[in-house]
XYZ file of C-alpha atoms in Angstrom:
313
model
C 0.000 0.000 0.000
C 2.840 2.405 0.886
C 4.589 1.761 -2.438
C 1.336 2.220 -4.365
C 0.893 5.565 -2.592
C 4.251 6.621 -4.072
C 2.846 6.009 -7.547
C 4.645 2.701 -8.170
C 2.773 -0.526 -8.833
C 3.466 -3.211 -6.233
C 2.219 -6.685 -5.378
C 2.662 -8.771 -2.222
C 3.164 -12.520 -1.791
C 3.345 -14.955 1.089
C 6.250 -17.385 1.276
C 4.217 -20.183 -0.262
C 2.962 -17.948 -3.102
C 6.606 -17.094 -3.816
C 7.442 -20.758 -4.350
C 9.613 -21.281 -1.258
C 9.522 -25.053 -0.678
C 10.831 -26.391 2.658
C 11.101 -29.626 4.571
C 8.418 -30.514 7.126
C 10.123 -29.141 10.258
C 7.734 -26.400 11.316
C 9.725 -24.298 13.792
C 13.031 -24.168 11.873
C 12.354 -25.439 8.382
C 15.118 -25.601 5.782
C 14.563 -24.438 2.224
C 14.724 -27.289 -0.297
C 14.109 -25.271 -3.448
C 12.581 -22.034 -4.707
C 10.177 -21.842 -7.655
C 9.859 -18.074 -8.272
C 7.659 -18.259 -11.374
C 4.982 -15.866 -10.106
C 7.632 -13.396 -8.923
C 9.311 -13.392 -12.349
C 5.974 -12.708 -14.062
C 5.300 -9.709 -11.807
C 8.843 -8.345 -12.167
C 8.570 -8.663 -15.952
C 5.354 -6.650 -15.717
C 7.287 -3.827 -14.005
C 5.855 -4.261 -10.530
C 7.731 -4.119 -7.213
C 7.365 -7.478 -5.458
C 7.037 -7.539 -1.666
C 7.512 -10.994 -0.110
C 6.689 -12.007 3.454
C 9.871 -13.406 4.980
C 10.352 -16.157 7.554
C 7.875 -18.560 5.959
C 7.492 -21.227 3.322
C 5.426 -24.274 2.487
C 6.442 -27.907 2.966
C 6.263 -30.553 0.270
C 3.140 -31.738 2.157
C 1.614 -28.258 1.546
C 1.791 -27.234 5.214
C 2.820 -23.698 6.172
C 6.273 -23.683 7.810
C 8.521 -21.087 9.456
C 12.264 -20.769 8.932
C 13.275 -19.945 12.524
C 15.336 -17.059 13.905
C 16.664 -14.857 11.103
C 14.369 -16.517 8.602
C 13.602 -13.232 6.853
C 17.284 -12.893 5.910
C 17.241 -16.457 4.614
C 14.149 -15.692 2.525
C 15.894 -12.710 0.929
C 19.032 -14.670 0.045
C 17.038 -17.644 -1.276
C 15.036 -15.368 -3.595
C 18.212 -13.616 -4.743
C 19.737 -16.990 -5.621
C 16.588 -18.181 -7.395
C 16.459 -14.963 -9.440
C 20.196 -15.348 -10.255
C 21.110 -12.069 -8.600
C 24.785 -11.405 -7.901
C 24.163 -9.971 -4.453
C 21.531 -9.370 -1.804
C 21.362 -6.275 0.409
C 20.111 -6.811 3.958
C 19.236 -3.720 5.996
C 18.926 -3.856 9.775
C 19.663 -1.768 12.880
C 23.441 -2.260 12.520
C 25.705 -0.961 9.759
C 27.775 -4.074 9.233
C 29.879 -6.745 10.916
C 32.371 -5.668 13.585
C 35.455 -7.256 15.121
C 33.261 -7.750 18.213
C 29.831 -6.622 19.336
C 30.241 -2.798 19.483
C 27.747 -2.706 22.358
C 30.258 -4.749 24.375
C 33.613 -3.498 23.035
C 33.926 0.239 22.431
C 37.033 -0.225 20.278
C 35.412 -2.712 17.887
C 35.922 -1.829 14.233
C 33.679 -2.518 11.275
C 34.952 -5.031 8.734
C 34.687 -3.976 5.102
C 34.561 -7.556 3.808
C 34.336 -11.149 4.989
C 34.464 -14.600 3.446
C 31.245 -16.606 3.680
C 33.024 -19.172 5.881
C 34.172 -16.514 8.350
C 30.687 -15.033 8.614
C 29.175 -18.490 9.003
C 31.533 -19.261 11.902
C 30.655 -15.948 13.561
C 26.922 -16.533 13.105
C 27.105 -20.058 14.502
C 28.751 -18.768 17.651
C 26.478 -15.865 18.466
C 27.064 -12.939 16.072
C 23.572 -11.626 15.313
C 24.155 -9.445 12.266
C 23.325 -12.265 9.831
C 21.631 -15.584 10.474
C 23.741 -18.715 9.940
C 21.172 -20.389 7.664
C 21.123 -17.251 5.519
C 24.940 -17.207 5.201
C 25.111 -20.946 4.545
C 22.546 -20.638 1.741
C 24.401 -17.672 0.233
C 27.671 -19.607 0.324
C 26.183 -22.644 -1.433
C 24.699 -20.507 -4.212
C 27.497 -17.945 -4.550
C 25.387 -14.936 -3.548
C 27.204 -11.980 -1.997
C 25.520 -10.293 0.994
C 25.759 -6.603 1.841
C 24.923 -5.970 5.516
C 23.882 -2.323 5.899
C 22.058 -0.039 8.309
C 18.434 0.724 7.429
C 18.859 4.377 8.460
C 22.520 4.885 7.565
C 24.007 7.007 4.753
C 22.872 5.917 1.299
C 26.472 5.699 0.100
C 27.557 3.480 3.016
C 28.566 0.052 1.667
C 28.403 -1.659 5.081
C 30.079 -5.075 5.184
C 30.103 -7.363 2.155
C 30.172 -11.139 2.659
C 31.283 -13.010 -0.456
C 33.288 -15.979 -1.731
C 36.258 -13.762 -2.644
C 36.375 -10.869 -0.160
C 39.458 -9.322 -1.782
C 41.623 -9.205 1.329
C 44.264 -11.416 2.884
C 43.040 -13.981 5.394
C 43.569 -12.896 9.010
C 44.662 -15.189 11.807
C 42.092 -13.395 13.993
C 39.154 -11.838 12.144
C 36.613 -11.195 14.888
C 35.209 -12.410 18.192
C 31.666 -13.701 18.736
C 29.943 -14.618 21.970
C 26.823 -16.061 23.555
C 25.630 -15.195 27.050
C 23.076 -17.991 27.378
C 24.199 -21.580 26.920
C 23.214 -24.872 28.486
C 26.086 -27.290 29.147
C 25.479 -31.030 29.356
C 28.201 -33.376 30.631
C 27.563 -37.098 30.179
C 29.830 -39.599 31.913
C 31.379 -42.473 29.878
C 28.785 -44.804 31.428
C 25.933 -42.837 29.815
C 24.139 -43.273 26.493
C 25.374 -40.528 24.119
C 23.281 -41.654 21.153
C 20.084 -41.377 23.185
C 21.091 -37.962 24.510
C 21.741 -36.596 21.013
C 18.442 -38.022 19.783
C 16.571 -36.358 22.658
C 18.187 -32.995 21.913
C 17.282 -33.309 18.230
C 13.662 -34.085 19.103
C 13.564 -31.000 21.339
C 14.926 -28.767 18.570
C 18.122 -27.965 20.500
C 21.061 -27.428 18.120
C 24.488 -28.112 19.705
C 27.054 -25.324 19.416
C 29.955 -27.429 20.690
C 30.399 -31.151 21.189
C 33.561 -32.821 22.461
C 34.705 -35.970 24.221
C 32.901 -39.289 24.175
C 34.226 -42.822 24.262
C 36.326 -43.190 27.413
C 35.993 -39.462 28.136
C 32.945 -37.502 29.344
C 30.830 -36.122 26.508
C 30.351 -32.361 26.816
C 27.638 -30.658 24.719
C 26.566 -27.021 24.758
C 23.533 -25.563 23.028
C 22.152 -21.986 22.903
C 19.068 -21.173 24.932
C 17.785 -18.437 22.604
C 15.860 -20.879 20.404
C 15.124 -23.489 23.073
C 11.565 -23.531 24.372
C 10.569 -25.258 27.591
C 14.115 -25.536 28.959
C 13.040 -26.570 32.447
C 10.838 -29.379 31.110
C 13.624 -30.497 28.737
C 16.174 -30.625 31.563
C 13.752 -32.604 33.729
C 13.249 -35.154 30.939
C 16.985 -35.459 30.301
C 17.771 -35.879 34.005
C 15.077 -38.524 34.362
C 16.362 -40.346 31.285
C 20.077 -40.328 32.195
C 20.118 -39.985 35.975
C 23.431 -39.352 37.709
C 25.361 -39.927 34.472
C 24.255 -36.471 33.269
C 25.193 -33.083 34.723
C 23.261 -30.026 33.518
C 24.343 -26.380 33.851
C 22.325 -23.520 32.358
C 24.584 -20.726 33.603
C 27.188 -20.982 30.852
C 28.276 -18.789 27.973
C 30.778 -18.974 25.127
C 33.431 -16.745 23.595
C 34.679 -17.655 20.117
C 37.688 -16.347 18.212
C 37.209 -16.639 14.442
C 40.102 -16.597 12.006
C 42.278 -18.587 9.640
C 45.041 -20.889 10.831
C 44.271 -20.631 14.544
C 45.587 -24.141 15.098
C 48.923 -23.164 13.580
C 49.516 -20.424 16.163
C 50.401 -22.140 19.481
C 51.412 -18.837 21.079
C 48.004 -17.339 20.264
C 46.229 -20.421 21.646
C 48.233 -20.252 24.862
C 47.644 -16.511 25.330
C 43.930 -16.818 24.611
C 43.454 -19.743 27.001
C 45.352 -17.887 29.699
C 43.122 -14.811 29.306
C 39.897 -16.860 29.318
C 41.009 -18.870 32.373
C 41.988 -15.725 34.273
C 38.654 -14.051 33.503
C 36.658 -17.160 34.477
C 38.777 -17.905 37.564
C 38.319 -21.610 36.853
C 39.472 -24.217 34.287
C 37.979 -23.392 30.882
C 36.967 -26.033 28.300
C 38.311 -25.185 24.841
C 37.308 -26.458 21.406
C 39.358 -25.757 18.277
C 37.904 -26.035 14.770
C 39.107 -25.016 11.290
C 37.975 -21.399 11.733
C 36.866 -21.123 15.364
C 38.421 -21.349 18.825
C 35.665 -21.533 21.456
C 35.902 -21.168 25.231
C 33.028 -22.183 27.513
C 32.929 -19.814 30.480
C 30.445 -18.771 33.191
C 27.789 -16.517 31.705
C 28.696 -13.799 34.201
C 32.210 -13.332 32.737
C 31.406 -13.493 29.005
C 31.519 -9.716 28.534
C 34.793 -9.336 30.421
C 36.371 -12.209 28.474
C 35.368 -10.668 25.127
C 36.848 -7.299 26.129
C 40.141 -8.833 27.290
C 40.567 -11.010 24.199
C 39.710 -8.167 21.829
C 42.217 -5.867 23.528
C 44.912 -8.546 23.334
C 44.299 -9.918 19.836
C 42.723 -7.117 17.798
C 43.807 -3.837 19.336
C 47.539 -4.438 19.838
């Protein structure tokens, strides 16, 4: 209606009318394919197309939702289906920073990022772009421009693409989560059953380590977990004393290339995280991410200390 009032013809579609086909998982469905035939017809007719984000339709013709950040995923999926080179996403932030600027005053905006770097940041708590959105863009080669909705029109924000045009950094940025649940299962427990129960509850693990002759430690974010108390009660009843549950945890993740090849950096980072937590800190190292599990109360302090040490020196 607002676009029509400006004298431009516009038409609106729901997710299903736009041809967004998903699997049957209702609360966090994944897009299987996009059939944008009706959109193409309207665009060819010179109309502006407005699509409702966050939703699709399953192959069983049931309405589904794409979960947190699903509107971003909708935009990228349509860009890919329409063979666009890039997709611009406008929000309340003007790009991706070396850390959350609300936590670290000295955080700097990054001009460009590789899809893999942004995906690692999103998986570990960075909220600028949703991880499903970035993963979809990476698979289909769509560049993403993250910009501020009310920023300068000439501001390019941060571009996320396959070839960001800069040298890879050992430390690119730091992400964090303040609300994690940590599960520790003793070697006498049943890890397969525990993972199946988490999957059924819609809890997506952020870290998973150990198993076999060692305790299995799993963390998952609480932001998308509904009915946590009931879930914990079920898990405790199912696994008894073999399972320890803590919901007062958080994570701090350093993202960069070649972290495993920098033993001095690993040692310094672990020392800082341990000092901030004032207790032994579990650490998990992946291809692009080094994650520390710390008490939720010290997440902010840990982020500030690591940023000052690794990105401001």
